[in-house]
Coordinates of C-alpha atoms and ligand atoms in Angstrom, one line a residue:
M1 CA -18.2 25.0 4.1
D2 CA -18.7 26.2 0.4
G3 CA -22.3 25.7 -1.1
I4 CA -21.2 26.1 -5.0
V5 CA -19.4 22.8 -5.8
E6 CA -20.7 21.8 -9.4
R7 CA -19.1 23.1 -12.3
H8 CA -20.8 24.1 -15.5
S9 CA -18.7 25.2 -18.9
P10 CA -19.3 24.4 -22.7
G11 CA -15.7 22.3 -22.1
L12 CA -17.2 20.3 -19.4
D13 CA -20.4 19.8 -21.0
E14 CA -18.7 18.9 -24.2
L15 CA -16.7 16.4 -22.2
G16 CA -19.5 15.0 -20.6
K17 CA -20.7 14.0 -23.9
V18 CA -17.1 12.4 -25.1
A19 CA -17.2 10.5 -21.7
R20 CA -21.0 9.2 -22.0
H21 CA -19.6 8.1 -25.9
D22 CA -16.6 6.4 -24.2
L23 CA -18.8 4.7 -21.9
A24 CA -21.3 3.7 -24.6
R25 CA -18.8 2.4 -26.6
L26 CA -17.7 0.1 -23.4
N27 CA -21.4 -1.2 -23.4
Y28 CA -22.1 0.6 -20.1
P29 CA -24.0 -0.2 -18.0
P30 CA -24.1 -3.6 -18.8
A31 CA -27.4 -5.7 -18.6
N32 CA -28.1 -6.7 -14.8
W33 CA -27.0 -10.5 -14.5
V34 CA -27.5 -11.2 -10.6
P35 CA -31.1 -13.2 -10.4
E36 CA -33.9 -11.2 -8.4
K37 CA -34.2 -13.0 -4.7
N38 CA -37.4 -12.4 -2.1
G39 CA -37.0 -11.4 1.2
P40 CA -38.8 -12.8 4.5
D41 CA -41.1 -10.0 3.6
G42 CA -41.7 -11.3 0.3
K43 CA -40.0 -8.0 -1.6
P44 CA -36.9 -8.3 -3.8
V45 CA -33.7 -8.0 -1.7
L46 CA -31.3 -5.5 -2.6
D47 CA -27.9 -7.0 -4.1
V48 CA -25.6 -4.7 -2.1
L49 CA -26.2 -1.7 0.0
I50 CA -23.1 0.8 -0.3
V51 CA -22.7 3.2 2.8
G52 CA -21.1 6.5 2.0
A53 CA -20.9 8.6 -1.2
G54 CA -17.3 9.6 -0.9
M55 CA -14.6 8.7 -3.4
C56 CA -14.4 5.3 -2.4
G57 CA -18.1 4.4 -2.2
Q58 CA -19.0 6.0 -5.6
T59 CA -16.2 4.3 -7.3
V60 CA -17.7 1.0 -5.8
G61 CA -20.7 2.0 -7.1
W62 CA -20.0 2.9 -10.6
G63 CA -17.9 -0.5 -10.6
L64 CA -20.6 -2.2 -9.7
L65 CA -22.6 -0.9 -12.4
R66 CA -20.0 -1.7 -15.1
E67 CA -19.8 -5.0 -13.7
G68 CA -24.2 -5.4 -14.5
I69 CA -24.5 -5.5 -10.9
R70 CA -27.3 -2.8 -10.7
N71 CA -29.3 -3.8 -8.3
I72 CA -27.8 -1.4 -5.3
R73 CA -28.5 1.9 -3.2
V74 CA -25.5 4.4 -2.5
I75 CA -26.7 6.3 1.0
E76 CA -25.0 8.8 2.0
R77 CA -25.5 10.9 5.8
N78 CA -24.9 14.0 4.3
R79 CA -26.2 16.2 1.4
H80 CA -25.2 16.6 -2.1
G81 CA -22.1 18.4 -2.2
Q82 CA -20.9 17.6 1.4
E83 CA -19.6 14.2 0.9
G84 CA -16.4 13.4 2.5
P85 CA -14.0 15.8 3.7
W86 CA -13.4 18.3 1.1
N87 CA -15.8 20.8 1.3
T88 CA -16.4 20.1 5.1
T89 CA -13.5 19.5 7.4
A90 CA -10.5 19.6 4.8
R91 CA -8.6 23.1 5.9
M92 CA -6.0 22.9 3.2
P93 CA -5.9 24.8 -0.1
T94 CA -4.7 22.1 -2.2
L95 CA -4.6 17.9 -1.9
R96 CA -1.4 16.6 -0.9
S97 CA -1.4 14.3 -4.0
P98 CA -0.1 14.9 -7.2
K99 CA -1.9 16.3 -9.4
H100 CA -1.6 12.8 -12.6
L101 CA -3.3 10.9 -9.9
T102 CA -6.1 8.7 -11.2
G103 CA -8.6 6.5 -9.6
P104 CA -12.2 7.7 -9.6
D105 CA -12.2 7.3 -13.5
L106 CA -11.9 3.5 -13.0
G107 CA -9.6 3.6 -16.1
V108 CA -11.5 5.8 -18.8
P109 CA -9.4 8.5 -20.3
S110 CA -12.5 10.8 -20.7
L111 CA -13.4 10.5 -16.9
T112 CA -10.0 11.5 -15.3
F113 CA -9.2 14.6 -13.3
R114 CA -7.1 15.3 -16.1
A115 CA -9.4 15.6 -18.7
W116 CA -12.3 17.5 -16.2
Y117 CA -9.3 20.2 -16.0
E118 CA -8.5 20.9 -19.4
A119 CA -11.8 20.8 -20.5
Q120 CA -12.1 23.9 -18.2
H121 CA -8.5 25.5 -18.4
G122 CA -6.8 23.9 -21.4
A123 CA -3.3 22.1 -21.8
E124 CA -2.1 24.9 -21.3
G125 CA -3.6 25.4 -17.7
W126 CA -3.0 22.0 -17.4
E127 CA 0.6 22.5 -17.2
K128 CA 0.4 25.3 -15.2
L129 CA -1.3 23.7 -12.7
Y130 CA 0.8 22.8 -9.3
K131 CA -1.7 20.8 -7.0
I132 CA -5.1 20.0 -7.3
P133 CA -7.4 23.0 -5.5
R134 CA -9.4 20.8 -2.6
L135 CA -13.1 21.8 -3.9
D136 CA -11.9 21.4 -7.8
W137 CA -11.5 17.7 -6.4
L138 CA -14.9 17.4 -4.7
S139 CA -16.4 19.1 -8.1
Y140 CA -14.4 16.5 -10.2
L141 CA -16.3 13.6 -8.0
L142 CA -19.6 14.8 -8.4
W143 CA -18.8 15.1 -12.2
V144 CA -17.6 11.8 -12.6
R145 CA -20.7 10.5 -10.5
K146 CA -23.2 12.5 -12.9
V147 CA -21.7 11.1 -16.0
V148 CA -21.6 7.7 -14.8
D149 CA -25.3 8.0 -13.8
L150 CA -24.8 6.7 -10.3
E151 CA -27.8 7.4 -7.8
V152 CA -26.7 8.7 -4.8
E153 CA -29.4 9.0 -2.0
N154 CA -28.3 11.9 0.1
G155 CA -29.0 12.4 3.7
V156 CA -29.9 9.0 4.5
S157 CA -27.5 7.0 6.9
L158 CA -27.0 3.0 7.8
L159 CA -28.2 3.1 11.4
K160 CA -27.6 -0.6 12.2
V161 CA -26.7 -4.0 10.6
E162 CA -28.1 -7.1 11.9
T163 CA -28.2 -10.6 10.2
A164 CA -31.6 -11.9 8.9
G165 CA -32.0 -15.5 8.3
D166 CA -30.5 -15.8 4.5
F167 CA -29.7 -12.0 4.4
L168 CA -28.4 -9.0 6.5
Q169 CA -30.7 -6.6 7.5
A170 CA -30.1 -3.0 7.4
S171 CA -31.8 -0.1 9.4
L172 CA -31.6 3.5 7.9
S173 CA -32.4 6.6 9.0
T174 CA -35.6 7.2 6.5
G175 CA -37.0 4.5 9.1
E176 CA -36.7 1.6 6.4
T177 CA -35.6 -2.0 7.2
I178 CA -34.1 -3.7 4.1
F179 CA -33.0 -6.6 3.4
V180 CA -29.6 -7.1 1.6
R181 CA -26.9 -9.6 0.1
K182 CA -24.0 -7.5 0.6
I183 CA -22.9 -4.2 2.8
V184 CA -19.9 -1.8 1.6
L185 CA -18.7 0.1 4.2
A186 CA -17.4 3.1 2.6
N187 CA -17.9 5.2 5.3
G188 CA -14.9 7.1 5.3
R189 CA -11.3 7.6 7.5
D190 CA -13.4 7.0 10.7
G191 CA -15.5 4.0 9.6
S192 CA -13.7 1.6 11.3
G193 CA -13.4 3.5 14.7
G194 CA -13.7 7.3 15.4
F195 CA -11.8 10.3 16.2
R196 CA -8.8 9.6 18.7
W197 CA -9.1 11.6 21.9
P198 CA -6.3 11.4 24.2
S199 CA -6.9 10.5 27.3
F200 CA -5.9 13.0 30.5
P201 CA -7.2 13.2 33.8
S202 CA -8.9 16.2 33.5
F203 CA -11.1 15.9 30.2
D204 CA -14.1 14.0 28.5
P205 CA -14.5 14.6 25.1
D206 CA -18.5 13.7 26.2
D207 CA -18.2 16.8 28.4
P208 CA -20.3 19.4 27.2
A209 CA -18.3 22.1 28.6
R210 CA -16.0 21.4 25.3
A211 CA -18.3 23.2 23.1
G212 CA -16.5 25.8 21.7
R213 CA -13.3 25.3 24.1
V214 CA -12.0 21.9 22.9
H215 CA -12.4 20.6 19.2
H216 CA -11.2 17.9 17.6
T217 CA -9.5 19.0 14.0
L218 CA -11.7 16.7 12.0
E219 CA -14.8 18.5 13.4
E220 CA -16.6 21.2 11.8
I221 CA -15.5 24.5 13.7
D222 CA -16.6 27.9 13.9
F223 CA -13.1 29.8 13.2
A224 CA -14.6 33.4 13.0
A225 CA -15.2 33.1 16.8
F226 CA -11.2 32.3 17.3
K227 CA -10.6 35.8 15.9
G228 CA -8.1 37.8 18.5
K229 CA -7.6 34.5 20.5
R230 CA -4.8 32.2 21.5
L231 CA -5.2 28.4 20.7
G232 CA -3.4 25.5 21.8
I233 CA -3.4 22.9 19.2
L234 CA -2.2 19.2 20.0
G235 CA -0.4 17.7 17.0
V236 CA 2.1 18.7 14.1
L237 CA 0.9 16.8 11.1
A238 CA -0.9 17.9 8.2
T239 CA -4.8 18.4 9.8
A240 CA -3.6 20.0 13.1
I241 CA -1.0 22.8 10.6
D242 CA -4.2 23.5 8.2
N243 CA -6.5 23.7 11.0
A244 CA -4.0 26.3 12.8
C245 CA -3.4 28.1 9.4
T246 CA -7.2 28.6 9.1
A247 CA -7.5 29.9 12.3
L248 CA -4.8 32.5 12.2
E249 CA -6.1 33.7 8.8
A250 CA -9.5 34.1 10.3
G251 CA -7.8 36.8 12.6
A252 CA -7.0 34.1 15.6
R253 CA -3.6 35.9 17.6
E254 CA -1.6 32.7 18.3
A255 CA -1.7 29.6 17.5
I256 CA 0.6 26.5 18.6
C257 CA 1.3 23.2 17.6
Y258 CA 2.6 21.2 20.4
A259 CA 4.1 17.4 19.9
R260 CA 6.0 14.6 21.8
R261 CA 8.7 14.0 19.2
P262 CA 11.3 16.1 18.7
H263 CA 11.2 17.2 15.0
L264 CA 8.3 17.0 12.2
P265 CA 8.4 13.0 10.5
Q266 CA 10.5 13.8 7.6
V267 CA 9.4 10.9 5.1
N268 CA 6.0 9.8 4.0
K269 CA 6.9 6.0 3.2
S270 CA 3.7 5.9 1.9
K271 CA 4.8 7.8 -1.4
G272 CA 7.8 5.1 -2.0
V273 CA 4.9 2.5 -2.3
S274 CA 2.6 4.1 -4.4
F275 CA 3.2 1.8 -7.4
P276 CA 1.2 -1.1 -8.6
G277 CA 3.5 -3.9 -7.2
F278 CA 2.8 -2.7 -4.1
Q279 CA -0.9 -1.7 -4.5
R280 CA -1.8 -5.5 -5.6
G281 CA 0.5 -7.2 -3.9
Q282 CA 0.5 -6.1 0.0
G283 CA -2.8 -8.2 0.3
M284 CA -1.5 -11.2 -1.5
L285 CA 1.6 -11.3 1.1
D286 CA 1.5 -13.7 4.4
D287 CA 0.8 -12.3 7.5
D288 CA 4.0 -11.9 8.7
W289 CA 5.1 -9.6 5.5
R290 CA 1.6 -7.2 6.1
W291 CA 2.4 -6.7 9.5
K292 CA 6.1 -5.9 9.5
I293 CA 4.8 -3.4 6.8
Y294 CA 2.1 -1.8 8.1
T295 CA 3.3 -1.4 12.0
Y296 CA 6.6 0.0 10.1
M297 CA 4.7 2.3 8.0
L298 CA 1.8 3.1 11.4
A299 CA 4.9 3.8 13.3
A300 CA 6.7 6.0 10.8
G301 CA 3.9 8.8 10.6
S302 CA 3.8 11.1 7.7
P303 CA 5.0 14.6 7.5
P304 CA 2.8 17.3 6.8
P305 CA 2.9 18.5 3.2
H306 CA 5.8 21.3 2.9
E307 CA 2.9 23.7 1.5
S308 CA 1.4 23.4 4.7
V309 CA 4.6 24.3 6.7
L310 CA 5.3 27.0 4.3
R311 CA 1.8 28.3 4.9
A312 CA 2.1 28.3 8.6
Q313 CA 5.9 29.8 8.9
K314 CA 4.5 32.6 7.0
L315 CA 1.8 33.4 9.6
P316 CA 2.9 35.5 12.6
G317 CA 1.3 34.0 15.7
F318 CA 2.0 30.4 14.5
A319 CA 4.7 28.4 16.5
F320 CA 5.5 24.7 16.9
R321 CA 6.7 23.4 20.3
F322 CA 8.7 20.1 20.2
S323 CA 9.4 17.3 22.6
E324 CA 6.6 19.3 24.8
P325 CA 3.6 16.4 25.1
W326 CA 0.5 17.4 26.8
L327 CA 0.0 15.8 30.3
D328 CA -3.6 17.2 31.5
V329 CA -6.4 19.5 29.5
K330 CA -8.6 21.3 31.8
I331 CA -11.6 23.3 30.8
E332 CA -12.8 26.4 32.7
K333 CA -15.6 29.0 32.3
D334 CA -13.0 31.6 30.3
G335 CA -10.4 29.2 28.5
V336 CA -8.6 26.4 29.1
T337 CA -5.2 25.1 30.9
V338 CA -3.2 22.8 29.3
T339 CA -0.4 21.0 31.5
T340 CA 2.5 20.3 29.4
A341 CA 5.9 18.3 30.1
K342 CA 7.2 22.1 30.6
A343 CA 5.0 24.8 31.9
T344 CA 1.4 25.5 32.5
E345 CA -0.2 27.4 29.2
R346 CA -3.5 29.2 29.2
F347 CA -5.8 29.2 25.9
D348 CA -8.7 30.2 24.9
A349 CA -9.2 27.4 22.9
V350 CA -7.8 24.1 22.0
L351 CA -7.7 22.0 19.1
I352 CA -7.1 17.9 19.2
G353 CA -5.3 17.2 16.1
T354 CA -4.5 13.5 16.7
G355 CA -6.0 11.8 13.6
F356 CA -8.8 8.9 13.5
D357 CA -8.8 5.7 15.6
I358 CA -9.2 2.4 14.3
D359 CA -11.6 0.4 17.1
L360 CA -14.8 -1.1 15.3
A361 CA -16.1 -1.8 18.9
R362 CA -17.0 2.1 18.2
R363 CA -19.3 1.7 15.5
P364 CA -23.1 1.4 16.4
E365 CA -24.0 0.3 13.2
L366 CA -22.0 -3.2 13.7
Q367 CA -22.9 -3.6 17.4
S368 CA -24.3 -7.0 16.6
F369 CA -21.2 -8.4 15.1
V370 CA -18.6 -6.6 16.8
A371 CA -17.6 -9.4 19.3
N372 CA -17.2 -11.9 16.8
V373 CA -14.5 -10.1 14.3
T374 CA -11.4 -11.3 13.5
L375 CA -8.9 -8.5 14.1
W376 CA -5.5 -8.4 13.7
G377 CA -4.5 -9.1 17.2
D378 CA -6.3 -12.6 17.1
R379 CA -3.9 -13.6 14.3
R380 CA -0.7 -12.1 16.0
A381 CA 1.5 -13.7 19.3
Q382 CA 0.5 -11.8 22.6
T383 CA 3.2 -10.2 22.9
E384 CA 3.5 -8.4 19.2
A385 CA -0.5 -7.4 19.6
S386 CA 0.3 -5.7 23.1
A387 CA 3.4 -4.0 21.3
N388 CA 1.3 -2.4 18.4
A389 CA -2.1 -2.0 20.5
E390 CA -3.0 -0.1 17.3
A391 CA -2.4 -2.4 15.0
A392 CA -3.6 -5.3 16.8
R393 CA -7.1 -3.4 16.4
Y394 CA -7.1 -3.4 12.7
P395 CA -9.7 -5.8 11.5
Y396 CA -8.2 -8.8 9.7
L397 CA -10.0 -8.8 6.1
G398 CA -10.5 -11.7 3.8
P399 CA -9.3 -11.1 -0.1
G400 CA -12.5 -9.2 -1.1
F401 CA -12.0 -6.9 2.0
E402 CA -15.0 -9.0 3.9
L403 CA -15.0 -9.2 7.7
I404 CA -14.4 -13.0 9.0
E405 CA -15.9 -14.1 12.1
K406 CA -13.7 -15.3 15.2
V407 CA -15.7 -18.3 15.9
P408 CA -17.3 -19.6 12.9
G409 CA -20.9 -19.7 12.3
R410 CA -21.7 -17.6 15.6
T411 CA -22.5 -14.2 13.2
P412 CA -23.8 -15.9 10.0
H413 CA -23.3 -13.3 7.1
L414 CA -20.6 -11.4 8.7
G415 CA -18.4 -12.3 5.6
D416 CA -21.2 -10.1 3.4
I417 CA -20.2 -7.0 5.0
H418 CA -17.1 -5.5 3.1
L419 CA -15.0 -2.8 4.9
F420 CA -13.8 -0.6 2.1
N421 CA -12.4 2.1 4.6
W422 CA -9.2 3.1 6.4
G423 CA -9.5 -0.2 8.6
S424 CA -8.2 -2.5 5.8
I425 CA -4.9 -1.0 5.2
L426 CA -3.2 -3.8 7.3
S427 CA -5.0 -6.4 5.4
H428 CA -5.0 -4.8 1.9
G429 CA -2.4 -1.8 2.1
A430 CA -4.1 1.8 1.4
L431 CA -6.3 0.6 -1.0
A432 CA -9.4 2.4 0.4
G433 CA -8.4 5.7 1.5
D434 CA -5.8 7.5 -0.3
I435 CA -6.2 8.3 -4.2
P436 CA -3.3 6.0 -5.8
G437 CA -4.5 2.8 -4.6
L438 CA -8.3 3.5 -5.3
F439 CA -8.4 1.4 -9.1
V440 CA -7.1 -1.5 -7.5
G441 CA -8.9 -1.7 -4.5
A442 CA -12.2 -0.8 -6.1
T443 CA -12.1 -3.4 -8.6
R444 CA -10.6 -5.7 -6.3
L445 CA -13.8 -5.0 -4.2
V446 CA -16.1 -5.0 -7.3
Q447 CA -14.1 -8.5 -8.3
A448 CA -14.8 -10.2 -5.3
I449 CA -18.7 -9.2 -4.5
S450 CA -19.2 -10.3 -8.4
H451 CA -17.5 -13.8 -7.6
S452 CA -19.3 -14.0 -4.3
L453 CA -22.9 -13.1 -5.6
F454 CA -22.3 -16.0 -8.7
R455 CA -21.1 -18.7 -6.4
Q456 CA -23.8 -18.4 -4.0
D457 CA -26.6 -18.8 -6.8
V458 CA -24.5 -21.0 -8.9
E459 CA -27.2 -23.3 -9.1
R460 CA -29.6 -21.2 -10.6
H461 CA -26.6 -20.2 -12.9
F462 CA -26.3 -23.5 -13.9
Q463 CA -30.0 -24.2 -14.4
R464 CA -30.4 -21.2 -16.6
M465 CA -27.7 -22.4 -18.8
V466 CA -29.4 -26.0 -18.9
D467 CA -32.7 -24.0 -20.1
L468 CA -31.0 -21.6 -22.5
E469 CA -32.7 -21.9 -25.8
D470 CA -31.1 -19.8 -28.0
P471 CA -31.9 -20.7 -32.1
E472 CA -29.0 -19.6 -33.3
L473 CA -29.0 -21.9 -36.3
A474 CA -32.9 -21.1 -37.2
P475 CA -32.0 -19.2 -40.2
T476 CA -29.5 -21.7 -41.9
D477 CA -30.8 -25.6 -43.1
Y478 CA -29.3 -27.1 -40.0
F479 CA -31.5 -25.8 -37.3
V480 CA -32.7 -28.8 -34.9
P481 CA -35.9 -28.3 -32.9
R482 CA -35.0 -29.4 -29.3
D483 CA -37.1 -32.2 -29.0
K484 CA -35.4 -33.9 -32.2
R485 CA -31.9 -33.2 -30.6
A486 CA -29.8 -36.1 -29.9
G487 CA -28.2 -35.7 -26.8
T488 CA -29.2 -33.1 -23.9
L489 CA -27.8 -29.9 -25.5
Ligands
FAD501 C1 -8.0 16.8 5.4 C2 -7.8 15.2 4.2 C3 -6.9 16.0 3.4 C4 -6.9 14.3 2.5 N1 -6.0 14.8 1.5 C5 -5.6 13.7 0.9 C6 -5.0 13.4 -0.4 O1 -4.3 15.0 -0.9 N2 -4.6 12.7 -1.6 C7 -4.9 11.6 -1.1 O2 -4.8 10.4 -1.6 N3 -6.0 11.5 0.1 C8 -6.1 12.5 1.1 N4 -7.1 12.4 1.7 C9 -7.4 10.7 2.1 C10 -8.6 10.5 1.4 O3 -8.6 10.8 0.2 C11 -9.9 11.0 2.0 O4 -10.1 10.8 3.1 C12 -11.3 10.2 1.2 O5 -12.2 11.2 1.5 C13 -11.4 9.2 1.5 O6 -12.5 8.8 0.6 P1 -13.5 7.7 1.2 O7 -14.9 7.6 0.2 O8 -13.5 6.6 2.0 O9 -14.4 8.7 2.5 P2 -15.1 9.9 2.8 O10 -14.7 10.8 1.5 O11 -14.9 10.4 4.2 O12 -16.6 9.6 2.5 C14 -17.2 8.5 3.0 C15 -18.8 9.0 3.3 O13 -19.4 8.2 4.2 C16 -20.5 8.9 4.7 N5 -21.0 8.2 5.7 C17 -20.3 7.7 6.8 N6 -21.2 7.4 7.9 C18 -22.3 7.1 7.1 C19 -23.5 6.3 7.5 N7 -23.7 5.6 8.6 N8 -24.3 6.3 6.7 C20 -24.7 7.0 5.2 N9 -23.5 7.5 4.9 C21 -22.3 7.7 5.8 C22 -19.9 10.2 5.1 O14 -20.7 11.5 5.5 C23 -18.9 10.5 4.1 O15 -19.4 11.2 2.9 C24 -7.4 13.3 2.3 C25 -8.1 12.9 3.9 C26 -8.6 14.3 4.9 C27 -9.4 13.9 5.9

């Protein structure tokens, strides 16, 4: 983990001024328009609680401020600079995405990654840049957050959400219990489930004996401890390979990546659907199309970036073993025995690179709601759901990324929980997880929250309109005081 993530340079200082001026020209931030409400404790209710200040959470936060929804809090369980994977569990030198992607800027040119990079390295530096260094992306995100003045409460976790009368009630790690109108779960790729652990007869991921012997590739790992060691890695996709490389570069003797499949997946299908029509349109399609598209996408898998494979190919001690699934993993005192379909192997440690699982039942925050959340499996024929068990576990979200009750009325305000993480892809496409869809996703979510808050208060807004008095014509000869006007206006 690197500690230094914030960059300072005269160029960036200057760009900060330009960006703030651009924001001022856009009248940012506009006044808050959402009427104040009091909760059962007599205190003002929070309009939106955003959980997670990674790329998605901070972009939604800045989108809400820009929309004039300012009574919000953004909480983040990690400390400043440790948000998201970039400085914690990501182990690739550069992003997979092309450098020109936009998203966290929400359409403001001076807030793009390119502007940030050029401010430090000039136009020539930008031309020379091949892909975005991982920590640059994090530094850039933190810079955007600072310029748009989004306050983030680091070191604060959401523990539990429940219904409380007209509101939701959120329990935080600070000991606070707060009443809120909307919750946005921007809690990352595992935010709709958790690590995917394969099931083996002799292995239990909760076994304390796995410490130092069996790691998930998305955990924090002490790679220095692998010096001179032999590692087995289950998985051949990006994260598995980057973990193998990191281990070898830290002095491991051997790192072997295993797959059931006979070769690497070859085509990144999501690259081909990274255009506005798909991003905007997927969520508008009927269920049959959405199901067809994403069950195909999930089954297709995604190749590791060629940069990761080239990195691995150069390292002595690296190997792929295809068509060799693991059948069992047994932790022993001095190592791990892995039974594969072809052999019995001894490793000093193994890494499980099988990614994340979608399963809301695993989310402690949502326990009081989870039994009543509509899933895609509830909307498909039994045969289709059984044939696509993973897809069937994805939540079936409404048009504003909101959870939907299975039995209406049983869990009031479930629909005020908006799921802005990877669990939303079947319903909306990849709008809350990857950079390319972020602009469309954050904008859609912000508009939906804006609409919903307005709709809930429409009577108050109407009354305000009726009560509104504005002496526009007072400076003229034609001003008529209210008590002398004809009609009701
Ligand atoms: C290794 C890796 C490489 C990637 N590379 C690319 C790439 O090249 N291009 C691309 O488009 N996408 C990439 N992605 C996908 C995606 O862009 C990232 O996962 C990105 O971080 C998603 O942003 P996020 O805000 O949804 O999640 P995160 O950045 O993970 O942020 C979620 C935040 O929520 C916080 N949190 C979770 N639970 C709680 C809680 N209960 N209370 C408070 N805070 C909480 C977490 O601490 C975290 O900081 C990559 C993902 C990974 C894992």
